Amino acid sequence: LIAQAICHENMAFVLVPHLSRDHESLLPEILRRISKLKIMRIENEMLIEPCRLYVLPPGYYARVVEDKLYLDLRPNRGINLSANVLFKSLAEFYGKNAIGVVLSGAAVGSDGSEGVVAIKEQDGHTYAQAPSTAEYPEMPEAAIRTGCIDSVLGAEQIGHELTLV
């Protein structure tokens, strides 16, 4: 999905990996090798620009307010709900232009589900990876169960669909 993402003059991407809060991630560096998008590690109050892929650093939640990304420390306890936090802020700020994509993920099970509901309530677009193509199908399955997913596709197909939005 990320490797095939094509620059869209009005679109930016935010990747929310579910990593341990203490894990030092090399994900931005790895993505730079395979993607044509400009890869950025999110910093607090970072302006969102088109044709960029923003990667959430470990230990934080990201939310969108007025075309900027804000970082909040993730609580020390509880489930990592970083996709829900981001999706809800996207729904609030971008409304019908918000897009949420739930991909493979297990450790946090239902993260993203509340967020896709918020996006659909604003008439935004939602996608889930087909569980049969996901290494860890729990997150896309939970999102699909909400009844708020527009399309269930393989990750590569989602990437193609995003070029058409």
N, C-alpha and C. Protein backbone atom coordinates (compact mmCIF):
# COMPACT_ATOMS: atom_id res chain seq x y z
N LEU A 1 0.84 -1.20 0.00
CA LEU A 1 0.00 0.00 0.00
C LEU A 1 0.88 1.25 0.00
N ILE A 2 1.83 1.35 0.91
CA ILE A 2 2.66 2.53 1.05
C ILE A 2 3.64 2.65 -0.10
N ALA A 3 4.22 1.54 -0.50
CA ALA A 3 5.19 1.57 -1.58
C ALA A 3 4.54 2.03 -2.87
N GLN A 4 3.26 1.72 -3.06
CA GLN A 4 2.58 2.06 -4.29
C GLN A 4 1.85 3.39 -4.22
N ALA A 5 1.86 4.03 -3.07
CA ALA A 5 1.13 5.28 -2.94
C ALA A 5 1.68 6.31 -3.92
N ILE A 6 0.78 6.94 -4.61
CA ILE A 6 1.12 7.94 -5.60
C ILE A 6 0.78 9.30 -5.02
N CYS A 7 1.63 10.27 -5.31
CA CYS A 7 1.37 11.62 -4.83
C CYS A 7 0.05 12.12 -5.40
N HIS A 8 -0.80 12.57 -4.53
CA HIS A 8 -2.08 13.16 -4.89
C HIS A 8 -2.03 14.58 -4.36
N GLU A 9 -2.26 15.55 -5.22
CA GLU A 9 -2.03 16.94 -4.85
C GLU A 9 -2.80 17.42 -3.63
N ASN A 10 -3.86 16.70 -3.25
CA ASN A 10 -4.65 17.11 -2.08
C ASN A 10 -4.64 16.06 -0.98
N MET A 11 -3.68 15.14 -1.00
CA MET A 11 -3.71 14.04 -0.05
C MET A 11 -2.37 13.86 0.65
N ALA A 12 -2.45 13.62 1.95
CA ALA A 12 -1.29 13.22 2.74
C ALA A 12 -1.69 11.94 3.46
N PHE A 13 -0.72 11.18 3.90
CA PHE A 13 -0.95 9.90 4.56
C PHE A 13 -0.34 9.96 5.96
N VAL A 14 -1.02 9.34 6.93
CA VAL A 14 -0.49 9.23 8.28
C VAL A 14 -0.50 7.75 8.65
N LEU A 15 0.67 7.21 8.96
CA LEU A 15 0.81 5.81 9.32
C LEU A 15 0.93 5.69 10.83
N VAL A 16 0.07 4.84 11.40
CA VAL A 16 0.02 4.64 12.85
C VAL A 16 0.40 3.20 13.15
N PRO A 17 1.71 2.92 13.28
CA PRO A 17 2.11 1.55 13.64
C PRO A 17 1.88 1.33 15.14
N HIS A 18 1.56 0.11 15.50
CA HIS A 18 1.35 -0.22 16.91
C HIS A 18 2.63 -0.83 17.45
N LEU A 19 3.49 0.03 17.93
CA LEU A 19 4.78 -0.41 18.46
C LEU A 19 4.82 -0.19 19.96
N SER A 20 5.68 -0.93 20.63
CA SER A 20 5.91 -0.72 22.05
C SER A 20 6.37 0.72 22.25
N ARG A 21 5.94 1.34 23.31
CA ARG A 21 6.29 2.74 23.56
C ARG A 21 7.79 2.97 23.67
N ASP A 22 8.56 1.93 23.99
CA ASP A 22 10.00 2.07 24.14
C ASP A 22 10.79 1.61 22.92
N HIS A 23 10.09 1.17 21.88
CA HIS A 23 10.74 0.65 20.67
C HIS A 23 11.24 1.80 19.81
N GLU A 24 12.51 1.80 19.48
CA GLU A 24 13.05 2.82 18.57
C GLU A 24 12.84 2.32 17.15
N SER A 25 11.94 2.95 16.45
CA SER A 25 11.53 2.47 15.14
C SER A 25 12.41 3.00 14.01
N LEU A 26 12.76 2.11 13.09
CA LEU A 26 13.47 2.48 11.87
C LEU A 26 12.51 2.56 10.69
N LEU A 27 11.21 2.52 10.99
CA LEU A 27 10.20 2.49 9.93
C LEU A 27 10.33 3.65 8.94
N PRO A 28 10.51 4.89 9.38
CA PRO A 28 10.66 5.97 8.39
C PRO A 28 11.83 5.73 7.42
N GLU A 29 12.95 5.27 7.96
CA GLU A 29 14.12 5.02 7.11
C GLU A 29 13.85 3.88 6.12
N ILE A 30 13.17 2.84 6.58
CA ILE A 30 12.84 1.71 5.70
C ILE A 30 11.89 2.17 4.61
N LEU A 31 10.88 2.94 4.97
CA LEU A 31 9.89 3.40 4.00
C LEU A 31 10.50 4.32 2.95
N ARG A 32 11.50 5.10 3.33
CA ARG A 32 12.16 5.99 2.37
C ARG A 32 12.78 5.20 1.22
N ARG A 33 13.18 3.96 1.50
CA ARG A 33 13.81 3.13 0.46
C ARG A 33 12.81 2.57 -0.55
N ILE A 34 11.53 2.50 -0.16
CA ILE A 34 10.56 1.82 -1.04
C ILE A 34 9.42 2.71 -1.53
N SER A 35 9.33 3.92 -1.03
CA SER A 35 8.20 4.79 -1.39
C SER A 35 8.67 6.03 -2.13
N LYS A 36 7.84 6.50 -3.03
CA LYS A 36 8.13 7.74 -3.75
C LYS A 36 7.66 8.97 -2.97
N LEU A 37 6.87 8.74 -1.94
CA LEU A 37 6.40 9.86 -1.10
C LEU A 37 7.53 10.34 -0.20
N LYS A 38 7.45 11.59 0.21
CA LYS A 38 8.39 12.10 1.20
C LYS A 38 7.94 11.58 2.56
N ILE A 39 8.82 10.87 3.26
CA ILE A 39 8.49 10.23 4.55
C ILE A 39 8.96 11.13 5.68
N MET A 40 8.05 11.40 6.61
CA MET A 40 8.34 12.30 7.73
C MET A 40 7.95 11.63 9.05
N ARG A 41 8.83 11.69 10.05
CA ARG A 41 8.45 11.28 11.40
C ARG A 41 7.68 12.46 12.00
N ILE A 42 6.51 12.18 12.56
CA ILE A 42 5.66 13.26 13.08
C ILE A 42 6.34 13.96 14.24
N GLU A 43 6.30 15.29 14.19
CA GLU A 43 6.73 16.13 15.30
C GLU A 43 5.53 16.97 15.71
N ASN A 44 5.51 17.39 16.96
CA ASN A 44 4.37 18.16 17.46
C ASN A 44 4.18 19.45 16.67
N GLU A 45 2.94 19.76 16.35
CA GLU A 45 2.53 20.94 15.61
C GLU A 45 3.09 20.98 14.19
N MET A 46 3.26 19.80 13.60
CA MET A 46 3.79 19.71 12.24
C MET A 46 2.68 20.01 11.23
N LEU A 47 2.96 20.91 10.31
CA LEU A 47 2.01 21.25 9.26
C LEU A 47 1.86 20.06 8.31
N ILE A 48 0.62 19.74 7.97
CA ILE A 48 0.35 18.64 7.04
C ILE A 48 0.45 19.18 5.63
N GLU A 49 1.30 18.55 4.83
CA GLU A 49 1.49 18.95 3.44
C GLU A 49 1.16 17.78 2.53
N PRO A 50 0.68 18.06 1.33
CA PRO A 50 0.36 16.97 0.40
C PRO A 50 1.61 16.22 -0.04
N CYS A 51 1.38 15.01 -0.50
CA CYS A 51 2.46 14.15 -1.02
C CYS A 51 3.47 13.75 0.05
N ARG A 52 3.02 13.67 1.28
CA ARG A 52 3.88 13.26 2.39
C ARG A 52 3.24 12.07 3.09
N LEU A 53 4.08 11.24 3.66
CA LEU A 53 3.62 10.16 4.52
C LEU A 53 4.23 10.42 5.89
N TYR A 54 3.37 10.65 6.87
CA TYR A 54 3.79 10.95 8.23
C TYR A 54 3.71 9.69 9.07
N VAL A 55 4.77 9.40 9.82
CA VAL A 55 4.84 8.18 10.63
C VAL A 55 4.81 8.56 12.11
N LEU A 56 3.87 7.98 12.83
CA LEU A 56 3.73 8.24 14.27
C LEU A 56 4.91 7.63 15.02
N PRO A 57 5.59 8.42 15.87
CA PRO A 57 6.66 7.84 16.68
C PRO A 57 6.09 7.02 17.83
N PRO A 58 6.84 6.03 18.32
CA PRO A 58 6.37 5.21 19.44
C PRO A 58 6.10 6.07 20.68
N GLY A 59 5.10 5.65 21.46
CA GLY A 59 4.80 6.31 22.72
C GLY A 59 3.88 7.51 22.62
N TYR A 60 3.32 7.75 21.44
CA TYR A 60 2.46 8.92 21.24
C TYR A 60 1.16 8.56 20.55
N TYR A 61 0.20 9.45 20.70
CA TYR A 61 -1.00 9.50 19.87
C TYR A 61 -0.83 10.72 18.98
N ALA A 62 -1.41 10.68 17.80
CA ALA A 62 -1.43 11.86 16.91
C ALA A 62 -2.87 12.24 16.67
N ARG A 63 -3.09 13.55 16.60
CA ARG A 63 -4.40 14.05 16.24
C ARG A 63 -4.21 15.24 15.32
N VAL A 64 -5.24 15.51 14.54
CA VAL A 64 -5.20 16.59 13.57
C VAL A 64 -6.06 17.74 14.07
N VAL A 65 -5.51 18.94 14.00
CA VAL A 65 -6.26 20.15 14.31
C VAL A 65 -5.79 21.22 13.32
N GLU A 66 -6.74 21.72 12.52
CA GLU A 66 -6.46 22.80 11.58
C GLU A 66 -5.19 22.58 10.75
N ASP A 67 -5.14 21.48 10.04
CA ASP A 67 -4.04 21.15 9.12
C ASP A 67 -2.68 20.96 9.79
N LYS A 68 -2.69 20.67 11.08
CA LYS A 68 -1.45 20.35 11.77
C LYS A 68 -1.62 19.04 12.52
N LEU A 69 -0.50 18.35 12.70
CA LEU A 69 -0.47 17.13 13.51
C LEU A 69 0.06 17.48 14.89
N TYR A 70 -0.66 17.02 15.90
CA TYR A 70 -0.26 17.24 17.28
C TYR A 70 0.03 15.90 17.93
N LEU A 71 1.05 15.86 18.76
CA LEU A 71 1.41 14.64 19.48
C LEU A 71 1.00 14.76 20.94
N ASP A 72 0.43 13.68 21.45
CA ASP A 72 0.09 13.57 22.86
C ASP A 72 0.75 12.30 23.38
N LEU A 73 1.35 12.38 24.57
CA LEU A 73 1.94 11.17 25.16
C LEU A 73 0.85 10.12 25.36
N ARG A 74 1.17 8.91 24.97
CA ARG A 74 0.23 7.81 25.16
C ARG A 74 0.28 7.38 26.62
N PRO A 75 -0.87 7.06 27.19
CA PRO A 75 -0.87 6.62 28.60
C PRO A 75 0.04 5.39 28.79
N ASN A 76 0.62 5.29 29.98
CA ASN A 76 1.50 4.16 30.29
C ASN A 76 0.75 2.84 30.34
N ARG A 77 -0.53 2.90 30.66
CA ARG A 77 -1.32 1.69 30.79
C ARG A 77 -2.41 1.65 29.75
N GLY A 78 -2.98 0.47 29.62
CA GLY A 78 -4.13 0.32 28.73
C GLY A 78 -3.74 -0.02 27.31
N ILE A 79 -4.75 -0.18 26.52
CA ILE A 79 -4.57 -0.57 25.12
C ILE A 79 -4.18 0.64 24.30
N ASN A 80 -3.31 0.43 23.33
CA ASN A 80 -2.90 1.48 22.41
C ASN A 80 -4.04 1.71 21.41
N LEU A 81 -4.70 2.84 21.53
CA LEU A 81 -5.82 3.17 20.65
C LEU A 81 -5.46 4.31 19.71
N SER A 82 -4.25 4.29 19.20
CA SER A 82 -3.75 5.40 18.39
C SER A 82 -4.53 5.59 17.09
N ALA A 83 -5.04 4.53 16.48
CA ALA A 83 -5.82 4.69 15.25
C ALA A 83 -7.15 5.39 15.56
N ASN A 84 -7.80 5.00 16.66
CA ASN A 84 -9.05 5.67 17.04
C ASN A 84 -8.85 7.16 17.27
N VAL A 85 -7.80 7.51 17.99
CA VAL A 85 -7.53 8.92 18.29
C VAL A 85 -7.33 9.69 16.99
N LEU A 86 -6.51 9.18 16.09
CA LEU A 86 -6.27 9.86 14.83
C LEU A 86 -7.53 9.95 13.98
N PHE A 87 -8.22 8.82 13.79
CA PHE A 87 -9.42 8.80 12.94
C PHE A 87 -10.49 9.76 13.45
N LYS A 88 -10.70 9.80 14.76
CA LYS A 88 -11.72 10.70 15.31
C LYS A 88 -11.36 12.16 15.02
N SER A 89 -10.09 12.50 15.13
CA SER A 89 -9.69 13.88 14.83
C SER A 89 -9.81 14.17 13.34
N LEU A 90 -9.50 13.19 12.49
CA LEU A 90 -9.69 13.37 11.05
C LEU A 90 -11.15 13.63 10.72
N ALA A 91 -12.03 12.85 11.34
CA ALA A 91 -13.47 13.02 11.11
C ALA A 91 -13.92 14.40 11.54
N GLU A 92 -13.44 14.85 12.69
CA GLU A 92 -13.85 16.15 13.21
C GLU A 92 -13.36 17.28 12.32
N PHE A 93 -12.12 17.22 11.86
CA PHE A 93 -11.56 18.33 11.11
C PHE A 93 -11.86 18.26 9.61
N TYR A 94 -11.77 17.07 9.03
CA TYR A 94 -11.91 16.95 7.57
C TYR A 94 -13.30 16.51 7.12
N GLY A 95 -14.13 16.03 8.06
CA GLY A 95 -15.50 15.65 7.71
C GLY A 95 -15.57 14.66 6.57
N LYS A 96 -16.33 15.00 5.52
CA LYS A 96 -16.53 14.07 4.39
C LYS A 96 -15.26 13.81 3.60
N ASN A 97 -14.21 14.59 3.82
CA ASN A 97 -12.94 14.37 3.13
C ASN A 97 -11.99 13.46 3.91
N ALA A 98 -12.39 13.02 5.09
CA ALA A 98 -11.56 12.12 5.89
C ALA A 98 -11.58 10.72 5.28
N ILE A 99 -10.44 10.06 5.32
CA ILE A 99 -10.31 8.69 4.84
C ILE A 99 -9.61 7.89 5.93
N GLY A 100 -10.18 6.76 6.31
CA GLY A 100 -9.57 5.87 7.29
C GLY A 100 -9.34 4.51 6.67
N VAL A 101 -8.15 3.97 6.87
CA VAL A 101 -7.79 2.65 6.35
C VAL A 101 -7.30 1.80 7.52
N VAL A 102 -7.92 0.66 7.73
CA VAL A 102 -7.52 -0.26 8.80
C VAL A 102 -6.85 -1.47 8.16
N LEU A 103 -5.57 -1.64 8.50
CA LEU A 103 -4.79 -2.75 7.95
C LEU A 103 -4.52 -3.79 9.03
N SER A 104 -3.77 -4.81 8.66
CA SER A 104 -3.40 -5.91 9.54
C SER A 104 -2.97 -5.43 10.92
N GLY A 105 -3.47 -6.09 11.95
CA GLY A 105 -3.07 -5.76 13.31
C GLY A 105 -3.79 -6.63 14.32
N ALA A 106 -3.05 -7.10 15.33
CA ALA A 106 -3.65 -8.03 16.28
C ALA A 106 -3.57 -7.57 17.72
N ALA A 107 -2.43 -7.05 18.12
CA ALA A 107 -2.19 -6.81 19.53
C ALA A 107 -3.22 -5.89 20.16
N VAL A 108 -3.77 -5.00 19.37
CA VAL A 108 -4.73 -4.04 19.91
C VAL A 108 -6.14 -4.33 19.43
N GLY A 109 -6.32 -5.42 18.74
CA GLY A 109 -7.63 -5.94 18.37
C GLY A 109 -8.59 -5.02 17.68
N SER A 110 -9.25 -4.15 18.43
CA SER A 110 -10.33 -3.35 17.84
C SER A 110 -9.93 -1.91 17.57
N ASP A 111 -8.67 -1.55 17.73
CA ASP A 111 -8.27 -0.17 17.46
C ASP A 111 -8.63 0.20 16.02
N GLY A 112 -9.16 1.36 15.85
CA GLY A 112 -9.61 1.83 14.54
C GLY A 112 -11.11 1.71 14.36
N SER A 113 -11.75 0.82 15.09
CA SER A 113 -13.20 0.60 14.93
C SER A 113 -14.01 1.83 15.30
N GLU A 114 -13.75 2.42 16.46
CA GLU A 114 -14.48 3.63 16.84
C GLU A 114 -14.18 4.76 15.87
N GLY A 115 -12.96 4.80 15.39
CA GLY A 115 -12.56 5.85 14.46
C GLY A 115 -13.26 5.75 13.12
N VAL A 116 -13.43 4.53 12.58
CA VAL A 116 -14.13 4.41 11.29
C VAL A 116 -15.60 4.79 11.45
N VAL A 117 -16.17 4.51 12.62
CA VAL A 117 -17.56 4.93 12.88
C VAL A 117 -17.63 6.46 12.84
N ALA A 118 -16.68 7.14 13.47
CA ALA A 118 -16.67 8.61 13.48
C ALA A 118 -16.51 9.16 12.06
N ILE A 119 -15.67 8.54 11.27
CA ILE A 119 -15.47 9.00 9.88
C ILE A 119 -16.75 8.81 9.07
N LYS A 120 -17.41 7.66 9.21
CA LYS A 120 -18.66 7.42 8.47
C LYS A 120 -19.76 8.35 8.92
N GLU A 121 -19.81 8.72 10.18
CA GLU A 121 -20.81 9.67 10.67
C GLU A 121 -20.68 11.03 9.99
N GLN A 122 -19.48 11.31 9.46
CA GLN A 122 -19.23 12.56 8.74
C GLN A 122 -19.25 12.35 7.22
N ASP A 123 -19.69 11.16 6.78
CA ASP A 123 -19.73 10.80 5.36
C ASP A 123 -18.36 10.71 4.72
N GLY A 124 -17.34 10.40 5.52
CA GLY A 124 -16.00 10.17 4.98
C GLY A 124 -15.90 8.78 4.37
N HIS A 125 -14.70 8.40 3.95
CA HIS A 125 -14.46 7.12 3.28
C HIS A 125 -13.68 6.19 4.21
N THR A 126 -14.06 4.92 4.21
CA THR A 126 -13.37 3.94 5.07
C THR A 126 -13.06 2.67 4.30
N TYR A 127 -11.90 2.12 4.59
CA TYR A 127 -11.43 0.89 3.96
C TYR A 127 -10.89 -0.04 5.04
N ALA A 128 -11.02 -1.33 4.79
CA ALA A 128 -10.39 -2.32 5.66
C ALA A 128 -9.70 -3.35 4.78
N GLN A 129 -8.55 -3.79 5.24
CA GLN A 129 -7.85 -4.85 4.52
C GLN A 129 -8.66 -6.13 4.65
N ALA A 130 -8.79 -6.87 3.57
CA ALA A 130 -9.48 -8.15 3.61
C ALA A 130 -8.79 -9.05 4.62
N PRO A 131 -9.50 -9.53 5.63
CA PRO A 131 -8.87 -10.36 6.65
C PRO A 131 -8.10 -11.56 6.07
N SER A 132 -8.58 -12.10 4.98
CA SER A 132 -7.88 -13.25 4.38
C SER A 132 -6.50 -12.88 3.84
N THR A 133 -6.23 -11.60 3.65
CA THR A 133 -4.93 -11.16 3.15
C THR A 133 -4.05 -10.56 4.26
N ALA A 134 -4.59 -10.47 5.46
CA ALA A 134 -3.88 -9.84 6.58
C ALA A 134 -3.14 -10.88 7.40
N GLU A 135 -1.91 -10.58 7.76
CA GLU A 135 -1.15 -11.47 8.63
C GLU A 135 -1.81 -11.56 10.00
N TYR A 136 -2.33 -10.42 10.48
CA TYR A 136 -3.04 -10.35 11.74
C TYR A 136 -4.41 -9.73 11.44
N PRO A 137 -5.46 -10.54 11.29
CA PRO A 137 -6.74 -10.03 10.81
C PRO A 137 -7.64 -9.36 11.85
N GLU A 138 -7.25 -9.33 13.13
CA GLU A 138 -8.16 -8.87 14.17
C GLU A 138 -8.63 -7.43 13.99
N MET A 139 -7.73 -6.52 13.67
CA MET A 139 -8.15 -5.11 13.52
C MET A 139 -9.09 -4.92 12.33
N PRO A 140 -8.76 -5.42 11.14
CA PRO A 140 -9.72 -5.23 10.04
C PRO A 140 -11.04 -5.94 10.30
N GLU A 141 -11.01 -7.10 10.94
CA GLU A 141 -12.27 -7.81 11.26
C GLU A 141 -13.14 -6.96 12.17
N ALA A 142 -12.53 -6.35 13.19
CA ALA A 142 -13.29 -5.51 14.12
C ALA A 142 -13.87 -4.29 13.40
N ALA A 143 -13.10 -3.70 12.51
CA ALA A 143 -13.59 -2.54 11.75
C ALA A 143 -14.75 -2.95 10.85
N ILE A 144 -14.65 -4.08 10.21
CA ILE A 144 -15.72 -4.57 9.33
C ILE A 144 -17.00 -4.81 10.12
N ARG A 145 -16.87 -5.36 11.33
CA ARG A 145 -18.04 -5.63 12.17
C ARG A 145 -18.83 -4.38 12.53
N THR A 146 -18.21 -3.20 12.44
CA THR A 146 -18.94 -1.96 12.76
C THR A 146 -20.01 -1.66 11.71
N GLY A 147 -19.89 -2.24 10.52
CA GLY A 147 -20.81 -1.93 9.44
C GLY A 147 -20.51 -0.58 8.80
N CYS A 148 -19.38 0.01 9.12
CA CYS A 148 -19.03 1.35 8.62
C CYS A 148 -17.87 1.34 7.63
N ILE A 149 -17.57 0.20 7.06
CA ILE A 149 -16.48 0.11 6.08
C ILE A 149 -17.07 0.14 4.68
N ASP A 150 -16.56 1.04 3.85
CA ASP A 150 -17.04 1.16 2.47
C ASP A 150 -16.54 0.03 1.58
N SER A 151 -15.25 -0.32 1.74
CA SER A 151 -14.65 -1.34 0.87
C SER A 151 -13.71 -2.22 1.68
N VAL A 152 -13.80 -3.53 1.42
CA VAL A 152 -12.89 -4.51 2.01
C VAL A 152 -12.07 -5.06 0.86
N LEU A 153 -10.77 -4.78 0.88
CA LEU A 153 -9.90 -5.11 -0.25
C LEU A 153 -8.53 -5.55 0.26
N GLY A 154 -7.75 -6.14 -0.62
CA GLY A 154 -6.35 -6.41 -0.30
C GLY A 154 -5.62 -5.08 -0.18
N ALA A 155 -4.50 -5.06 0.54
CA ALA A 155 -3.77 -3.81 0.78
C ALA A 155 -3.38 -3.13 -0.53
N GLU A 156 -2.93 -3.89 -1.52
CA GLU A 156 -2.54 -3.29 -2.80
C GLU A 156 -3.74 -2.66 -3.49
N GLN A 157 -4.89 -3.30 -3.40
CA GLN A 157 -6.10 -2.75 -4.02
C GLN A 157 -6.53 -1.46 -3.32
N ILE A 158 -6.36 -1.39 -1.99
CA ILE A 158 -6.69 -0.16 -1.27
C ILE A 158 -5.80 0.97 -1.78
N GLY A 159 -4.52 0.68 -1.94
CA GLY A 159 -3.60 1.69 -2.47
C GLY A 159 -4.07 2.24 -3.81
N HIS A 160 -4.53 1.34 -4.68
CA HIS A 160 -5.04 1.75 -5.99
C HIS A 160 -6.30 2.61 -5.82
N GLU A 161 -7.21 2.18 -4.95
CA GLU A 161 -8.46 2.92 -4.72
C GLU A 161 -8.18 4.35 -4.23
N LEU A 162 -7.17 4.51 -3.40
CA LEU A 162 -6.87 5.83 -2.86
C LEU A 162 -6.41 6.80 -3.96
N THR A 163 -5.86 6.27 -5.03
CA THR A 163 -5.45 7.14 -6.14
C THR A 163 -6.65 7.66 -6.90
N LEU A 164 -7.82 7.03 -6.71
CA LEU A 164 -9.04 7.41 -7.43
C LEU A 164 -9.93 8.37 -6.65
N VAL A 165 -9.66 8.52 -5.34
CA VAL A 165 -10.52 9.34 -4.49
C VAL A 165 -10.33 10.81 -4.81
